[in-house]
Short mmCIF file of C-alpha atoms in Angstrom, two decimals:
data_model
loop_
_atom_site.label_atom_id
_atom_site.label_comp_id
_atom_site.label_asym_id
_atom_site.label_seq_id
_atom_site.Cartn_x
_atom_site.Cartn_y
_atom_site.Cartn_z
CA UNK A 1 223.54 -155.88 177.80
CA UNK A 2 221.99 -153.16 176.13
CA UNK A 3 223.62 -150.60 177.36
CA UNK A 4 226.92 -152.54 176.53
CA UNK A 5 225.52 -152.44 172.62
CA UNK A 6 225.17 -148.61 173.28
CA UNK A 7 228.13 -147.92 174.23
CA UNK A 8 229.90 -150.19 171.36
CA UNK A 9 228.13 -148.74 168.66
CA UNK A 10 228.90 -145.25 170.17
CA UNK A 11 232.40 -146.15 170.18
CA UNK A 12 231.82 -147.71 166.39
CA UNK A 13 230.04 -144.22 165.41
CA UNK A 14 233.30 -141.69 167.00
CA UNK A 15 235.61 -143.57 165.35
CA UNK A 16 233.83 -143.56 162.20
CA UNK A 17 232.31 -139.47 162.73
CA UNK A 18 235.49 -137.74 164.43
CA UNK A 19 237.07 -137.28 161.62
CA UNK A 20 234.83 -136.17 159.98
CA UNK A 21 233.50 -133.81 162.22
CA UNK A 22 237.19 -132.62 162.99
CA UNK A 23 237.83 -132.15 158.96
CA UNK A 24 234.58 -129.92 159.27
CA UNK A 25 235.40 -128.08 161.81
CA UNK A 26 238.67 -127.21 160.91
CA UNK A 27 237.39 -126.06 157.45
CA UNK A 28 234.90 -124.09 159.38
CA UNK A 29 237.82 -122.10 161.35
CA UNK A 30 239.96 -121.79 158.68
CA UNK A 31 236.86 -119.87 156.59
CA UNK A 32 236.04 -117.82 159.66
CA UNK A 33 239.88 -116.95 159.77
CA UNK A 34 239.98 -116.24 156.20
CA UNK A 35 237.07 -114.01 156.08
CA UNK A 36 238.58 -111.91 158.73
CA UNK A 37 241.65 -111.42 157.21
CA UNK A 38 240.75 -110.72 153.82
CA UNK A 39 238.28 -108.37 155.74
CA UNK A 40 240.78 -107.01 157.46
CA UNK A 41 242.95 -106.79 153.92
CA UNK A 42 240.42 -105.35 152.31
CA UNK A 43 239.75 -102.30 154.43
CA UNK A 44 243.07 -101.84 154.83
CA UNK A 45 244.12 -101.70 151.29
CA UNK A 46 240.90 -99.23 151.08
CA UNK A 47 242.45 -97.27 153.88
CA UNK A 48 245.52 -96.64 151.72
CA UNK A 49 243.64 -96.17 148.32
CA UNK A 50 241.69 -93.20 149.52
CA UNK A 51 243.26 -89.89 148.35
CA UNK A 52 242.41 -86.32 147.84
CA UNK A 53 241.53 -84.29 145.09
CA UNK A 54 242.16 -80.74 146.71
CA UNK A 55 241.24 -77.54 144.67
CA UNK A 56 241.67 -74.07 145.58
CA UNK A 57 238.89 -71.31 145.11
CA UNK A 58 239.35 -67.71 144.07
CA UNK A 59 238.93 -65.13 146.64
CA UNK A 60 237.49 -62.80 143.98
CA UNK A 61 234.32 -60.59 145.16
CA UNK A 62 235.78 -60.91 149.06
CA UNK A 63 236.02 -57.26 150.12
CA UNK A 64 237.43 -55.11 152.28
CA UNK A 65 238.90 -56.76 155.62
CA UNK A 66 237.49 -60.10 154.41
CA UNK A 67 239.96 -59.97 151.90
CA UNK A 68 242.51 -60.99 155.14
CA UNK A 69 240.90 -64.22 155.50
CA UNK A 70 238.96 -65.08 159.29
CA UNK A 71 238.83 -67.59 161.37
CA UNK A 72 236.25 -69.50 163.30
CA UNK A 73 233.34 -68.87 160.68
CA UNK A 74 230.44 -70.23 159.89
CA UNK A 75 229.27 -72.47 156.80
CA UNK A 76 227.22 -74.55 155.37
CA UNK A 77 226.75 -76.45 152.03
CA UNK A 78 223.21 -76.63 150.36
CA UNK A 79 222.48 -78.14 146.86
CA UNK A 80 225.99 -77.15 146.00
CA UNK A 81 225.71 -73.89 147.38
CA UNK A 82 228.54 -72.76 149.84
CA UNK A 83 227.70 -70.63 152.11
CA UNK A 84 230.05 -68.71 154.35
CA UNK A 85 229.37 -66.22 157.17
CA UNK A 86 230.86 -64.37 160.05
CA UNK A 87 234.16 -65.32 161.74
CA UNK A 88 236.79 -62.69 162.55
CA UNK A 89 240.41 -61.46 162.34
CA UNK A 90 242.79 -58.93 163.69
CA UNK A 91 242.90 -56.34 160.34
CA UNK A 92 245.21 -54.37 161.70
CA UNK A 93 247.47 -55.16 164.26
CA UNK A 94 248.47 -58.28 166.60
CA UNK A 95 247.04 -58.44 169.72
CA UNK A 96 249.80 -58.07 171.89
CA UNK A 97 250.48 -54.85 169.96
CA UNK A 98 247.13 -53.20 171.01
CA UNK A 99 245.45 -54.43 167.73
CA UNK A 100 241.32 -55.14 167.72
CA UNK A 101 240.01 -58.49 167.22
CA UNK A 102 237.20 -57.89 164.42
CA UNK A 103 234.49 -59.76 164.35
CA UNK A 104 231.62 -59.67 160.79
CA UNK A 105 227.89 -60.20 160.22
CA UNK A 106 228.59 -60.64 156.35
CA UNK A 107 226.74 -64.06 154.95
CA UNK A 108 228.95 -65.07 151.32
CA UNK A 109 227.38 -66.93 149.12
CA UNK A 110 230.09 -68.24 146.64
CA UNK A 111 228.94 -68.04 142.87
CA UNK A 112 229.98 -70.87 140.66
CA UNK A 113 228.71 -69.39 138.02
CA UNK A 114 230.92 -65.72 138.29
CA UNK A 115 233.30 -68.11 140.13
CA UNK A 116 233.45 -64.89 142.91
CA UNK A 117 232.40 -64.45 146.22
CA UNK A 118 228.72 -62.41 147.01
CA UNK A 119 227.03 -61.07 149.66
CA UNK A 120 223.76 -62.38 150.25
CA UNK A 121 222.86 -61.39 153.84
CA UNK A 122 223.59 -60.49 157.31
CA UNK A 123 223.67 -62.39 160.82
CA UNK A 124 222.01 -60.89 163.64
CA UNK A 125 225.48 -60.38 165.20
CA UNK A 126 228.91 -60.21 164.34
CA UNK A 127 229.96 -63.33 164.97
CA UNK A 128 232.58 -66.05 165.21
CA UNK A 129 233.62 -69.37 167.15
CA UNK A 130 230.31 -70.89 166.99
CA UNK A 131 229.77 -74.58 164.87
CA UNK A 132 227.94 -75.45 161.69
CA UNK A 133 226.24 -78.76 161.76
CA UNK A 134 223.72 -80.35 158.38
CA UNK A 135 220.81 -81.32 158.89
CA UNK A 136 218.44 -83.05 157.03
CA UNK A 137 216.41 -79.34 155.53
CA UNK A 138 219.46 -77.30 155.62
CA UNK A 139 221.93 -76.33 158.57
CA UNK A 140 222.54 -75.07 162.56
CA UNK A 141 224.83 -72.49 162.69
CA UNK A 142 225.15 -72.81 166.88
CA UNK A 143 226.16 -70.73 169.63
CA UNK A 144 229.39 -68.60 169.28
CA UNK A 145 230.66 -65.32 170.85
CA UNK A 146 230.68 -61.47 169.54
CA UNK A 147 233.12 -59.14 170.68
CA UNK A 148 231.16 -58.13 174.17
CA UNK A 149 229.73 -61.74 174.45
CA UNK A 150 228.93 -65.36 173.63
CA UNK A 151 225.77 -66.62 172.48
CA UNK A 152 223.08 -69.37 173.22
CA UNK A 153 220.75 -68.76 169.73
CA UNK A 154 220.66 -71.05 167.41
CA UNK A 155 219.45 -70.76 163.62
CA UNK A 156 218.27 -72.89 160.51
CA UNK A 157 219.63 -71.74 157.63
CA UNK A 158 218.34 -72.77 154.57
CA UNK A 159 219.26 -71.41 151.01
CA UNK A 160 217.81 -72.31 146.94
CA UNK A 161 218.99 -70.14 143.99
CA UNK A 162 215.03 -69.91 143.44
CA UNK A 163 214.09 -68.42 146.95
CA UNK A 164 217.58 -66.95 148.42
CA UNK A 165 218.64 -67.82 152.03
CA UNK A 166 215.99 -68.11 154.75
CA UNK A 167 217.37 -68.19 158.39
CA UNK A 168 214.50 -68.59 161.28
CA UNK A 169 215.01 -69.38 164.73
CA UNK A 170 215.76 -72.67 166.46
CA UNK A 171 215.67 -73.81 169.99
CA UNK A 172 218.39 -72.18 171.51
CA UNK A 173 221.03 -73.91 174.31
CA UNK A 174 220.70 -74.42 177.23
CA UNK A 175 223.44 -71.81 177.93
CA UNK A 176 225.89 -69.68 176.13
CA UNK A 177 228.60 -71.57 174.15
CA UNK A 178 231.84 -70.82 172.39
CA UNK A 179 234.77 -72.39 170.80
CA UNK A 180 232.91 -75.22 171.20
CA UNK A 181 232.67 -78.33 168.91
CA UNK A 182 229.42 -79.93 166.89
CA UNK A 183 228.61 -82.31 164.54
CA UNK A 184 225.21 -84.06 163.22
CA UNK A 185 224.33 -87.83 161.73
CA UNK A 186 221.36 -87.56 160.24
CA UNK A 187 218.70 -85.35 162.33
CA UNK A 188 220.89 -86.22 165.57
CA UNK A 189 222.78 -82.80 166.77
CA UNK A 190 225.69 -83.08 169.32
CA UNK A 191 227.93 -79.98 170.72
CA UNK A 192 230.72 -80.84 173.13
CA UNK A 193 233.09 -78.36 175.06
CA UNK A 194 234.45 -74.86 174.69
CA UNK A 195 233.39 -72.38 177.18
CA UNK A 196 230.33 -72.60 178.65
CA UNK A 197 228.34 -69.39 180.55
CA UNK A 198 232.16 -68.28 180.02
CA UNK A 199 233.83 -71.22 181.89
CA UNK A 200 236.17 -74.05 180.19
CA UNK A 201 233.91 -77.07 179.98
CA UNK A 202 233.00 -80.83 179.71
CA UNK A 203 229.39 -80.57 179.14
CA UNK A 204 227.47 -82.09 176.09
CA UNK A 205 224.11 -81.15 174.80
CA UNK A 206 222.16 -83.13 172.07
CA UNK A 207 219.24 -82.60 169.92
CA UNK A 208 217.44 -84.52 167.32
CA UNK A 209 215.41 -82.00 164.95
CA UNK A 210 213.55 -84.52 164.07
CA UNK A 211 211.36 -85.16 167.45
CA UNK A 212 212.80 -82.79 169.71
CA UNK A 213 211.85 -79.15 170.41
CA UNK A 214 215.00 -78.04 172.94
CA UNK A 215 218.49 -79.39 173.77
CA UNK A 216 219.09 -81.94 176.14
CA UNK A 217 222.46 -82.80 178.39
CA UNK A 218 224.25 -85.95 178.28
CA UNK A 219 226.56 -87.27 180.61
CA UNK A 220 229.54 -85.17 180.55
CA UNK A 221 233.14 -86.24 179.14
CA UNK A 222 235.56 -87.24 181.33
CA UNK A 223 239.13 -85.78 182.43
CA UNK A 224 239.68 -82.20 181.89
CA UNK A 225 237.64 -79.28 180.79
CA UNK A 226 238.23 -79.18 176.89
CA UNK A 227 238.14 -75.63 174.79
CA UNK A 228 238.19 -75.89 170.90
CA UNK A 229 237.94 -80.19 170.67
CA UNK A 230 236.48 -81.68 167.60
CA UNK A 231 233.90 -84.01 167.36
CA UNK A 232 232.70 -86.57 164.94
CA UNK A 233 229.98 -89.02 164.54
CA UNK A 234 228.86 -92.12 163.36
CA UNK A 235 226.57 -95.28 163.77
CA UNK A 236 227.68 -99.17 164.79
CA UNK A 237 225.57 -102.07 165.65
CA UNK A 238 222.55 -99.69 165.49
CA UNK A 239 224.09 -97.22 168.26
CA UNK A 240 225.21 -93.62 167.66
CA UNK A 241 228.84 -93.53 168.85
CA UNK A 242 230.27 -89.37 169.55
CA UNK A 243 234.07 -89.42 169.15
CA UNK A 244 235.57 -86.71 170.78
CA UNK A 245 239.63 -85.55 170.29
CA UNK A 246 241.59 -82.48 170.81
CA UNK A 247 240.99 -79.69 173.09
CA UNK A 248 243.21 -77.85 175.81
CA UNK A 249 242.65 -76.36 179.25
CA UNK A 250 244.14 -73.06 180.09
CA UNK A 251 244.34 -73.79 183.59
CA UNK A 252 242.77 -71.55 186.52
CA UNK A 253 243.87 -70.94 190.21
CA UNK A 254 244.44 -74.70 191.19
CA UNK A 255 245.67 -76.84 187.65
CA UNK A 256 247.94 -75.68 185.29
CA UNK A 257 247.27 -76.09 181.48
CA UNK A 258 246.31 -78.92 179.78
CA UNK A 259 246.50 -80.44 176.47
CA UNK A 260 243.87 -83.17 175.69
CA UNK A 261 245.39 -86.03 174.05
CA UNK A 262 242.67 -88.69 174.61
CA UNK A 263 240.02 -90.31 172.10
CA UNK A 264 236.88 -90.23 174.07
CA UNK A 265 233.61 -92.70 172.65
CA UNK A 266 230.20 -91.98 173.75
CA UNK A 267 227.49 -94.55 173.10
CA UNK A 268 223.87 -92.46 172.98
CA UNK A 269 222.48 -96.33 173.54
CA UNK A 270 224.50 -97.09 176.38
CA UNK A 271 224.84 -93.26 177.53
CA UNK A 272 228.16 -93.91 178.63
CA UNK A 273 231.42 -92.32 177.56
CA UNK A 274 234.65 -94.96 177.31
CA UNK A 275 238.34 -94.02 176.52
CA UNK A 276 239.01 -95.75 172.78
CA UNK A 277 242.64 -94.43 171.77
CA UNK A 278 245.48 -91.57 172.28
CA UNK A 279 246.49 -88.96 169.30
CA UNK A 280 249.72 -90.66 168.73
CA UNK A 281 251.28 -91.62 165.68
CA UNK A 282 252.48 -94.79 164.88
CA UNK A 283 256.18 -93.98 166.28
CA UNK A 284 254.21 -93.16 169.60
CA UNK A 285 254.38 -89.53 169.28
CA UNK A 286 251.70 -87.49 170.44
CA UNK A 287 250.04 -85.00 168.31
CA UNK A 288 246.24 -82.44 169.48
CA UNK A 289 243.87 -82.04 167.32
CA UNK A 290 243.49 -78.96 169.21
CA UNK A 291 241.67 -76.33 166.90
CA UNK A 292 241.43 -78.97 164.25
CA UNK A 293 238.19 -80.12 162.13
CA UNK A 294 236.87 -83.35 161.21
CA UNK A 295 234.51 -85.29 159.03
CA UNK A 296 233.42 -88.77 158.90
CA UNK A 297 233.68 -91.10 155.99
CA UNK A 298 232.08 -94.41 155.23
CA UNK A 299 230.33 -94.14 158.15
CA UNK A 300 233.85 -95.39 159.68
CA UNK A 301 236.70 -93.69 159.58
CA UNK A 302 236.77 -89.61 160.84
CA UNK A 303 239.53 -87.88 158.61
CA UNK A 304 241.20 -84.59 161.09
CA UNK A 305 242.18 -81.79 159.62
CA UNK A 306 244.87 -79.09 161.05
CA UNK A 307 245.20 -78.19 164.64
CA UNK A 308 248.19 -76.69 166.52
CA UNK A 309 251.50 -78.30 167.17
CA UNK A 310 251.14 -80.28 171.05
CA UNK A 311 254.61 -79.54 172.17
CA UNK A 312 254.98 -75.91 170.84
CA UNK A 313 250.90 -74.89 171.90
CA UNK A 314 251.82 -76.38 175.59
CA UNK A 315 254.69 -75.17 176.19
CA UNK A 316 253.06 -71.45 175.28
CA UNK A 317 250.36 -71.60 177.07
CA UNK A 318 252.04 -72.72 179.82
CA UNK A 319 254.75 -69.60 180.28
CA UNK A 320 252.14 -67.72 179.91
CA UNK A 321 250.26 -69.28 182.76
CA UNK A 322 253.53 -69.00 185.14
CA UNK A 323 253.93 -65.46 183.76
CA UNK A 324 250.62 -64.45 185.04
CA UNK A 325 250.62 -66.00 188.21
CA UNK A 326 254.32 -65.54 189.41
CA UNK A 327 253.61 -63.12 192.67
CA UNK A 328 257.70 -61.93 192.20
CA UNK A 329 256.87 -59.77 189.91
CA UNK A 330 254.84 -56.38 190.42
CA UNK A 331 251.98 -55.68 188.10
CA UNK A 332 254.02 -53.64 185.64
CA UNK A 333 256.76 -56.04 185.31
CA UNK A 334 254.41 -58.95 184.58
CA UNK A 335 253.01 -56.75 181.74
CA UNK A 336 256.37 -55.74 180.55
CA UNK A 337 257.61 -59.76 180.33
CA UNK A 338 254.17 -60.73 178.91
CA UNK A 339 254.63 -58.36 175.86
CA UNK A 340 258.34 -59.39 175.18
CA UNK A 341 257.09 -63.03 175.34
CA UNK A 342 254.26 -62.86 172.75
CA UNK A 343 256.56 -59.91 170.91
CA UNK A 344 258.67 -62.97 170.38
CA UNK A 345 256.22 -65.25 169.84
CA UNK A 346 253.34 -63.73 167.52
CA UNK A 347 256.18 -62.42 164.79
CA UNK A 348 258.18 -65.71 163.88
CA UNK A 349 257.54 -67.08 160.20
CA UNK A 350 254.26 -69.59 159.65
CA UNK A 351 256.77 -72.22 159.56
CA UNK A 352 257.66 -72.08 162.91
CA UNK A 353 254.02 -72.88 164.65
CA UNK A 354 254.13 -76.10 162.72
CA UNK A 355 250.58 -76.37 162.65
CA UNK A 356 249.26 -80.34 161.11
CA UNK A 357 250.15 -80.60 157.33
CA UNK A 358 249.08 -84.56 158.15
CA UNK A 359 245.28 -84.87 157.72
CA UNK A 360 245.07 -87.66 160.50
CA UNK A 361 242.76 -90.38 159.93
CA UNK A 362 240.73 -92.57 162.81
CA UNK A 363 239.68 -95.88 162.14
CA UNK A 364 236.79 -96.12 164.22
CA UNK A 365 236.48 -100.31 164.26
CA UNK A 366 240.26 -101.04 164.71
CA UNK A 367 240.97 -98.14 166.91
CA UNK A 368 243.63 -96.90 164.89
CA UNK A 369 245.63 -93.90 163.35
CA UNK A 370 247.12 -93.52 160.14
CA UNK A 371 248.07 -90.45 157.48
CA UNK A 372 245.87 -90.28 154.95
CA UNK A 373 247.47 -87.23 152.95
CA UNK A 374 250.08 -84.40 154.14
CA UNK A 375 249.91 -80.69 152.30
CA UNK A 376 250.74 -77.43 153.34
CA UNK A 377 247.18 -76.38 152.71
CA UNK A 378 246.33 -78.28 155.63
CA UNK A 379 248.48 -76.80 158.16
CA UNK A 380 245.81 -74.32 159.61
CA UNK A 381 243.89 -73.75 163.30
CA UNK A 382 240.37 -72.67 163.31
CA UNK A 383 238.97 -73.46 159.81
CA UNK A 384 235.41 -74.74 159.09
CA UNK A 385 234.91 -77.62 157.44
CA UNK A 386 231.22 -78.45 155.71
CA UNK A 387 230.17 -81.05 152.87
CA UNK A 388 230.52 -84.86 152.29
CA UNK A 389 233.43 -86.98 151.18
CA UNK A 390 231.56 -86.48 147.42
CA UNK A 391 232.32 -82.82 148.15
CA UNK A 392 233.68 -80.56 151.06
CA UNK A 393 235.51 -77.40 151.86
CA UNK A 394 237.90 -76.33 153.75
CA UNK A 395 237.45 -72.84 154.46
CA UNK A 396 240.13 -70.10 155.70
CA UNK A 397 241.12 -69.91 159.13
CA UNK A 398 244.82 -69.45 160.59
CA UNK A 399 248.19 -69.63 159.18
CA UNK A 400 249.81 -68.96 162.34
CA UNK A 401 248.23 -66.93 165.77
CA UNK A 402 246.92 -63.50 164.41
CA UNK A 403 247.05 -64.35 160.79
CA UNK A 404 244.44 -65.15 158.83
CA UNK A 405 244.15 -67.05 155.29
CA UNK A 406 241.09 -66.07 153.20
CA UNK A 407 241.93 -69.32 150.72
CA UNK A 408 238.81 -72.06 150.77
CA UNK A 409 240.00 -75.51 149.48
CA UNK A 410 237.52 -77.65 147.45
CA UNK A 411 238.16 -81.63 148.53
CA UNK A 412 237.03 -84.93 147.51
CA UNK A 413 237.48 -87.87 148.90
CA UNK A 414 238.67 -90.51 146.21
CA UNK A 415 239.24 -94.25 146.19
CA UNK A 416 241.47 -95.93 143.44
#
């Protein structure tokens, strides 16, 4: 009998609950739901208010063949100081036309004040295609490659209008790098790719100045061997996460060239690397990021600037690769059609290498691409890029193979 007045008043209690409960519930998904989308709203119509304040900077005080412009140099951005050192460019003639590939020790300290360019000091070595990473005190300048070799040193550089630059020794790599890519969150240092001991690579080294006194490897990326990638970071559910685009393989006796189109995601908790996304546009054509530069913003999104055009940089590299290796031709001949194909090549108008005007934009939570401005200004391979979204530059680099720009671009990020 009792459990007959249990199960009555049970029956009494649903009747009289369920509704109520349901009515709860369903308010309860319907606040979840609209919490996500106005979430999802709200970053999106952030997304699309960000824009760019972009001013250029007088090449005044640059002297003689910096006045050209380089490529591939170092930088760094102290207390409002810019800092620029090193890189290189062909002064004279193309490569293909017997011209030298110059490489400079000169560190430029640009003057706000005289709004010109000064020399302040000298690197070791003349040097270019290394990376430029902050750090908490100051800046890396890493690795890179002179004109008989690359390089495994490593130097803090540090700089105050009251004591001048200061550049001591840090641990060095592990090995020699070069066209390599880096990039820091706080005191954590990561560099990914480029030619290692001279060899196309996918090994990854981290440090974090902070606790550590050398480099240490990670696991290394997947798929192919990646030269001149870019490389971003930031932090999510308490987890460093290393994004990693862009990057080609020239190929070697058993694979022809590559061009990296895959977003890469490496989780320093997890120490695992996972494939996130493709660099494609939202039409589902594929773009590289190839000799491109990056920075992170909001601790979210990782805004890409320049890099080579995939189809045209592929295609290149590629007839080269057949040129080299077709065994119909006799030594001389393959020389003679190697010249007439970068004769033709190296001397069409900057238009033609349709380097990215689009500064591409990752969204690192939904996995997405979008534009987030499109200039001209952009449309360069092997700048460096240094600062914050408060303030960064955008310095030189290459209008088209062999040609240099020495213009520096002052940007801010800015949201409406």
């Amino acid at each position: 009998m009792n459990n007959d007045k249990e199960h009555i008043i049970y029956k009494t209690l649903s009747k009289s609950l369920m509704p109520a409960v349901l009515r709860s519930l369903t308010k309860s998904v319907l606040f979840v739901l609209s919490l996500i989308i106005l979430t999802a709203c709200t970053e999106t119509q952030k997304e699309q208010s960000m824009k760019m304040n972009i001013t250029a900077l007088t090449t005044q005080g640059l002297e003689g063949d910096l006045q050209k412009g380089v490529s591939a140099a170092y930088a760094a951005l102290i207390d409002d100081n810019l800092l620029v050192a090193g890189g290189c460019n062909f002064p004279d003639k193309l490569g293909f036309e017997g011209g030298k590939k110059v490489f400079y020790d000169e560190i430029l300290l640009f003057n706000k004040t005289q709004n010109q360019w000064q020399t302040i000091g000298k690197l070791p070595e003349a040097t270019a295609y290394g990376v430029s990473v902050a750090i908490p005190d100051g800046y890396l300048w890493i690795g890179g490659q002179t004109a008989t070799h690359s390089l495994a040193t490593c130097h803090k550089v540090q700089y105050t209008k009251e004591k001048g630059l200061t550049f001591t020794d840090f641990p060095a790599l592990p090995e020699p790098l070069d066209n390599f890519a880096g990039t820091s969150i706080g005191s954590k240092v990561f560099v990914a790719g480029g030619n290692a001991s001279g060899k196309p690579s996918n090994k990854v080294y981290y440090i974090d100045t902070a606790t550590d006194k050398e480099w240490h490897r990670l696991a290394d990326f997947p798929e192919t061997a990646s030269v001149q990638p870019v490389v971003a970071a930031v932090t999510h559910e308490n987890d460093t996460h290393l994004y990693l685009f862009g990057g080609f393989f020239g190929g070697d006796a058993t694979h022809a060239p590559a061009l990296i189109t895959t977003v890469w995601c490496y989780s320093l908790q997890q120490q695992q690397w996972q494939k996130v996304a493709t660099e494609e546009t939202t039409d589902k054509k594929l773009f590289t990021l190839t000799g491109a530069t990056a920075l992170a913003i909001d601790n979210r999104y990782i805004a890409c600037f320049g890099g080579v055009n995939a189809s045209l940089f592929i295609n290149t590299i590629t007839d080269l690769y057949h040129i080299g290796r077709d065994t119909a031709l006799t030594d001389e001949a393959r020389k003679q059609k190697n010249y007439d194909y970068m004769a033709h090549y190296m001397t069409q108008p900057i238009a033609y290498y349709k380097f990215n005007q689009e500064c591409y934009l990752f969204d690192t939570h939904t996995k997405q691409w979008s534009v987030l401005d499109t200039q001209p200004d952009f449309a360069r391979a092997g700048a460096t890029l240094v600062g914050t979204p408060d303030e960064f530059y955008l310095i030189q680099g290459e209008l088209k193979p062999g040609v240099r720009s020495p213009k520096t671009y002052k940007l801010k990020i800015l949201s409406n």
